[in-house]
Amino acid sequence: FVFALQSVGSRRRARASERARLAQAAQATAALAALQDEELHMRREIADTLHGTLQGRVVMLQADLRALARGLDGPERTRIDRIGQELDALRENELRTVSATLYPEGIDRGLVAALRALVSRIPAAIDASFVVVPSGAEPELDLARRLALVRVAEEGVSNALRHGLAARTYSVLHVGI
């Protein structure tokens, strides 16, 4: 009888230990998901700030420079025009790129929209095309997975252009696979 009681007690402790382990695992999974959600939220906020507020400030500075340049001529005007062009290039290239890196354009509308936006950013000198081959409905992917897939595509395009000296890119997405 004593051995049976010990055996039952041992099984109860093992089950309680397993329940505690499963509860901890569920808690860790929930904490990780919350952390990932917060990271995506922060990425979105920073990207929106870069795209909106900072870019807007650059546009206003450009307008001030243009107004200032109207009253000048000669080397001063040339210098101000050059500074305005540099600000325009900074706004168009650097701010947009950083914003898109943090939170890719179109990612909220789905993977296809984000990949189309990625292809649209490839320089016009590169013959780039993007084809969607429908094989069912677009898969329902959460934001973190869409972001990871866009990052993989960005890296592939970047490597092809940088290391392969590509003059043409061709991307195919089989939707629904």
mmCIF file of C-alpha atoms in Angstrom:
data_model
loop_
_atom_site.group_PDB
_atom_site.id
_atom_site.type_symbol
_atom_site.label_atom_id
_atom_site.label_comp_id
_atom_site.label_asym_id
_atom_site.label_seq_id
_atom_site.Cartn_x
_atom_site.Cartn_y
_atom_site.Cartn_z
ATOM 1 C CA PHE A 1 0.000 0.000 0.000
ATOM 2 C CA VAL A 2 2.836 2.391 0.862
ATOM 3 C CA PHE A 3 4.481 1.768 -2.525
ATOM 4 C CA ALA A 4 1.195 2.448 -4.293
ATOM 5 C CA LEU A 5 0.781 5.732 -2.408
ATOM 6 C CA GLN A 6 4.326 6.730 -3.288
ATOM 7 C CA SER A 7 3.727 5.862 -6.928
ATOM 8 C CA VAL A 8 0.495 7.889 -7.059
ATOM 9 C CA GLY A 9 2.215 10.810 -5.321
ATOM 10 C CA SER A 10 5.109 10.639 -7.746
ATOM 11 C CA ARG A 11 2.738 10.683 -10.722
ATOM 12 C CA ARG A 12 0.831 13.650 -9.270
ATOM 13 C CA ARG A 13 4.069 15.584 -8.771
ATOM 14 C CA ALA A 14 5.143 14.725 -12.341
ATOM 15 C CA ARG A 15 1.794 15.916 -13.745
ATOM 16 C CA ALA A 16 1.941 19.105 -11.658
ATOM 17 C CA SER A 17 5.496 19.700 -12.819
ATOM 18 C CA GLU A 18 4.464 19.159 -16.458
ATOM 19 C CA ARG A 19 1.511 21.558 -16.060
ATOM 20 C CA ALA A 20 3.841 24.186 -14.562
ATOM 21 C CA ARG A 21 6.329 23.685 -17.418
ATOM 22 C CA LEU A 22 3.548 24.045 -20.027
ATOM 23 C CA ALA A 23 2.233 27.172 -18.279
ATOM 24 C CA GLN A 24 5.727 28.697 -18.315
ATOM 25 C CA ALA A 25 6.133 27.830 -22.002
ATOM 26 C CA ALA A 26 2.776 29.434 -22.815
ATOM 27 C CA GLN A 27 3.741 32.502 -20.798
ATOM 28 C CA ALA A 28 7.079 32.758 -22.641
ATOM 29 C CA THR A 29 5.336 32.408 -26.008
ATOM 30 C CA ALA A 30 2.849 35.133 -25.106
ATOM 31 C CA ALA A 31 5.658 37.416 -23.907
ATOM 32 C CA LEU A 32 7.596 36.845 -27.137
ATOM 33 C CA ALA A 33 4.523 37.609 -29.241
ATOM 34 C CA ALA A 34 3.888 40.803 -27.260
ATOM 35 C CA LEU A 35 7.525 41.819 -27.711
ATOM 36 C CA GLN A 36 7.327 41.206 -31.476
ATOM 37 C CA ASP A 37 4.106 43.221 -31.687
ATOM 38 C CA GLU A 38 5.728 46.082 -29.785
ATOM 39 C CA GLU A 39 8.778 45.981 -32.081
ATOM 40 C CA LEU A 40 6.549 46.198 -35.168
ATOM 41 C CA HIS A 41 4.579 49.037 -33.585
ATOM 42 C CA MET A 42 7.793 50.961 -32.851
ATOM 43 C CA ARG A 43 9.112 50.331 -36.370
ATOM 44 C CA ARG A 44 5.877 51.741 -37.773
ATOM 45 C CA GLU A 45 6.014 54.820 -35.537
ATOM 46 C CA ILE A 46 9.647 55.564 -36.403
ATOM 47 C CA ALA A 47 9.021 55.017 -40.119
ATOM 48 C CA ASP A 48 5.977 57.308 -40.008
ATOM 49 C CA THR A 49 7.987 59.976 -38.188
ATOM 50 C CA LEU A 50 10.796 59.768 -40.726
ATOM 51 C CA HIS A 51 8.402 59.795 -43.642
ATOM 52 C CA GLY A 52 6.101 62.473 -42.292
ATOM 53 C CA THR A 53 7.639 64.845 -39.802
ATOM 54 C CA LEU A 54 11.280 64.755 -40.831
ATOM 55 C CA GLN A 55 10.546 64.711 -44.542
ATOM 56 C CA GLY A 56 8.126 67.600 -44.072
ATOM 57 C CA ARG A 57 10.805 69.630 -42.323
ATOM 58 C CA VAL A 58 13.209 69.022 -45.204
ATOM 59 C CA VAL A 59 10.560 70.169 -47.701
ATOM 60 C CA MET A 60 10.029 73.371 -45.698
ATOM 61 C CA LEU A 61 13.768 74.035 -45.608
ATOM 62 C CA GLN A 62 13.870 73.562 -49.375
ATOM 63 C CA ALA A 63 11.074 76.105 -49.791
ATOM 64 C CA ASP A 64 12.993 78.590 -47.614
ATOM 65 C CA LEU A 65 16.124 78.030 -49.692
ATOM 66 C CA ARG A 66 14.219 78.595 -52.949
ATOM 67 C CA ALA A 67 12.775 81.840 -51.580
ATOM 68 C CA LEU A 68 16.221 82.947 -50.463
ATOM 69 C CA ALA A 69 17.761 82.023 -53.825
ATOM 70 C CA ARG A 70 15.212 84.160 -55.733
ATOM 71 C CA GLY A 71 16.797 87.286 -54.383
ATOM 72 C CA LEU A 72 20.318 86.227 -55.285
ATOM 73 C CA ASP A 73 22.336 85.609 -58.389
ATOM 74 C CA GLY A 74 25.833 84.422 -59.166
ATOM 75 C CA PRO A 75 27.806 81.975 -57.011
ATOM 76 C CA GLU A 76 25.553 82.410 -53.941
ATOM 77 C CA ARG A 77 22.472 81.372 -55.885
ATOM 78 C CA THR A 78 24.341 78.442 -57.443
ATOM 79 C CA ARG A 79 25.441 77.287 -54.002
ATOM 80 C CA ILE A 80 21.926 77.564 -52.550
ATOM 81 C CA ASP A 81 20.489 75.711 -55.563
ATOM 82 C CA ARG A 82 23.066 72.938 -55.037
ATOM 83 C CA ILE A 83 22.173 72.703 -51.333
ATOM 84 C CA GLY A 84 18.497 72.474 -52.294
ATOM 85 C CA GLN A 85 19.283 69.648 -54.707
ATOM 86 C CA GLU A 86 21.264 67.841 -52.002
ATOM 87 C CA LEU A 87 18.323 68.161 -49.612
ATOM 88 C CA ASP A 88 15.999 66.819 -52.290
ATOM 89 C CA ALA A 89 18.286 63.834 -52.887
ATOM 90 C CA LEU A 90 18.542 63.271 -49.126
ATOM 91 C CA ARG A 91 14.766 63.350 -48.772
ATOM 92 C CA GLU A 92 14.036 61.196 -51.803
ATOM 93 C CA ASN A 93 16.759 58.623 -51.346
ATOM 94 C CA GLU A 94 17.929 58.429 -47.758
ATOM 95 C CA LEU A 95 14.812 59.238 -45.725
ATOM 96 C CA ARG A 96 12.536 57.101 -47.871
ATOM 97 C CA THR A 97 15.009 54.225 -47.843
ATOM 98 C CA VAL A 98 15.394 54.271 -44.061
ATOM 99 C CA SER A 99 11.639 54.543 -43.624
ATOM 100 C CA ALA A 100 11.028 51.631 -46.010
ATOM 101 C CA THR A 101 13.721 49.584 -44.269
ATOM 102 C CA LEU A 102 12.035 50.019 -40.914
ATOM 103 C CA TYR A 103 8.531 49.371 -42.180
ATOM 104 C CA PRO A 104 8.245 48.456 -45.859
ATOM 105 C CA GLU A 105 5.720 50.282 -47.979
ATOM 106 C CA GLY A 106 2.603 48.204 -48.644
ATOM 107 C CA ILE A 107 3.305 45.670 -45.896
ATOM 108 C CA ASP A 108 -0.071 46.414 -44.269
ATOM 109 C CA ARG A 109 -1.869 45.572 -47.521
ATOM 110 C CA GLY A 110 -0.201 42.161 -47.860
ATOM 111 C CA LEU A 111 2.899 40.443 -49.142
ATOM 112 C CA VAL A 112 2.169 41.063 -52.831
ATOM 113 C CA ALA A 113 1.681 44.802 -52.275
ATOM 114 C CA ALA A 114 4.922 45.038 -50.282
ATOM 115 C CA LEU A 115 6.879 43.138 -52.936
ATOM 116 C CA ARG A 116 5.424 45.311 -55.700
ATOM 117 C CA ALA A 117 6.566 48.394 -53.761
ATOM 118 C CA LEU A 118 10.023 46.842 -53.393
ATOM 119 C CA VAL A 119 10.299 46.253 -57.139
ATOM 120 C CA SER A 120 9.111 49.806 -57.831
ATOM 121 C CA ARG A 121 12.103 51.136 -55.850
ATOM 122 C CA ILE A 122 14.631 49.371 -58.092
ATOM 123 C CA PRO A 123 16.410 51.988 -60.236
ATOM 124 C CA ALA A 124 14.878 52.520 -63.675
ATOM 125 C CA ALA A 125 18.184 51.578 -65.312
ATOM 126 C CA ILE A 126 17.625 47.996 -64.110
ATOM 127 C CA ASP A 127 15.076 46.079 -66.150
ATOM 128 C CA ALA A 128 12.990 44.721 -63.279
ATOM 129 C CA SER A 129 9.741 42.843 -63.444
ATOM 130 C CA PHE A 130 7.538 41.199 -60.855
ATOM 131 C CA VAL A 131 5.031 38.517 -61.778
ATOM 132 C CA VAL A 132 2.405 37.045 -59.491
ATOM 133 C CA VAL A 133 1.408 33.527 -60.452
ATOM 134 C CA PRO A 134 -1.918 32.856 -58.754
ATOM 135 C CA SER A 135 -2.232 29.376 -57.354
ATOM 136 C CA GLY A 136 -5.015 30.130 -54.947
ATOM 137 C CA ALA A 137 -5.688 32.941 -52.520
ATOM 138 C CA GLU A 138 -2.831 34.913 -51.051
ATOM 139 C CA PRO A 139 -1.787 33.142 -47.856
ATOM 140 C CA GLU A 140 -2.833 34.762 -44.601
ATOM 141 C CA LEU A 141 0.490 35.700 -43.080
ATOM 142 C CA ASP A 142 0.907 37.723 -39.945
ATOM 143 C CA LEU A 143 2.829 40.978 -40.140
ATOM 144 C CA ALA A 144 6.043 39.515 -38.717
ATOM 145 C CA ARG A 145 6.145 36.781 -41.394
ATOM 146 C CA ARG A 146 5.365 39.252 -44.197
ATOM 147 C CA LEU A 147 8.146 41.483 -42.917
ATOM 148 C CA ALA A 148 10.587 38.550 -42.845
ATOM 149 C CA LEU A 149 9.688 37.548 -46.421
ATOM 150 C CA VAL A 150 10.102 41.109 -47.678
ATOM 151 C CA ARG A 151 13.508 41.252 -45.972
ATOM 152 C CA VAL A 152 14.524 38.038 -47.753
ATOM 153 C CA ALA A 153 13.392 39.489 -51.098
ATOM 154 C CA GLU A 154 15.244 42.777 -50.417
ATOM 155 C CA GLU A 155 18.425 40.890 -49.617
ATOM 156 C CA GLY A 156 18.078 38.767 -52.760
ATOM 157 C CA VAL A 157 17.614 41.820 -54.978
ATOM 158 C CA SER A 158 20.458 43.627 -53.239
ATOM 159 C CA ASN A 159 22.816 40.674 -53.654
ATOM 160 C CA ALA A 160 21.885 40.209 -57.300
ATOM 161 C CA LEU A 161 22.560 43.869 -58.031
ATOM 162 C CA ARG A 162 25.703 44.173 -55.924
ATOM 163 C CA HIS A 163 27.474 40.854 -56.377
ATOM 164 C CA GLY A 164 25.989 39.570 -59.609
ATOM 165 C CA LEU A 165 26.232 42.937 -61.363
ATOM 166 C CA ALA A 166 22.689 42.308 -62.526
ATOM 167 C CA ALA A 167 21.275 44.499 -65.246
ATOM 168 C CA ARG A 168 17.921 42.744 -65.099
ATOM 169 C CA THR A 169 15.885 41.239 -62.281
ATOM 170 C CA TYR A 170 12.927 38.952 -62.592
ATOM 171 C CA SER A 171 10.828 37.956 -59.615
ATOM 172 C CA VAL A 172 8.040 35.423 -59.513
ATOM 173 C CA LEU A 173 5.751 34.932 -56.557
ATOM 174 C CA HIS A 174 3.601 31.824 -56.461
ATOM 175 C CA VAL A 175 0.680 32.981 -54.355
ATOM 176 C CA GLY A 176 -1.075 30.385 -52.288
ATOM 177 C CA ILE A 177 1.813 27.979 -51.924
#
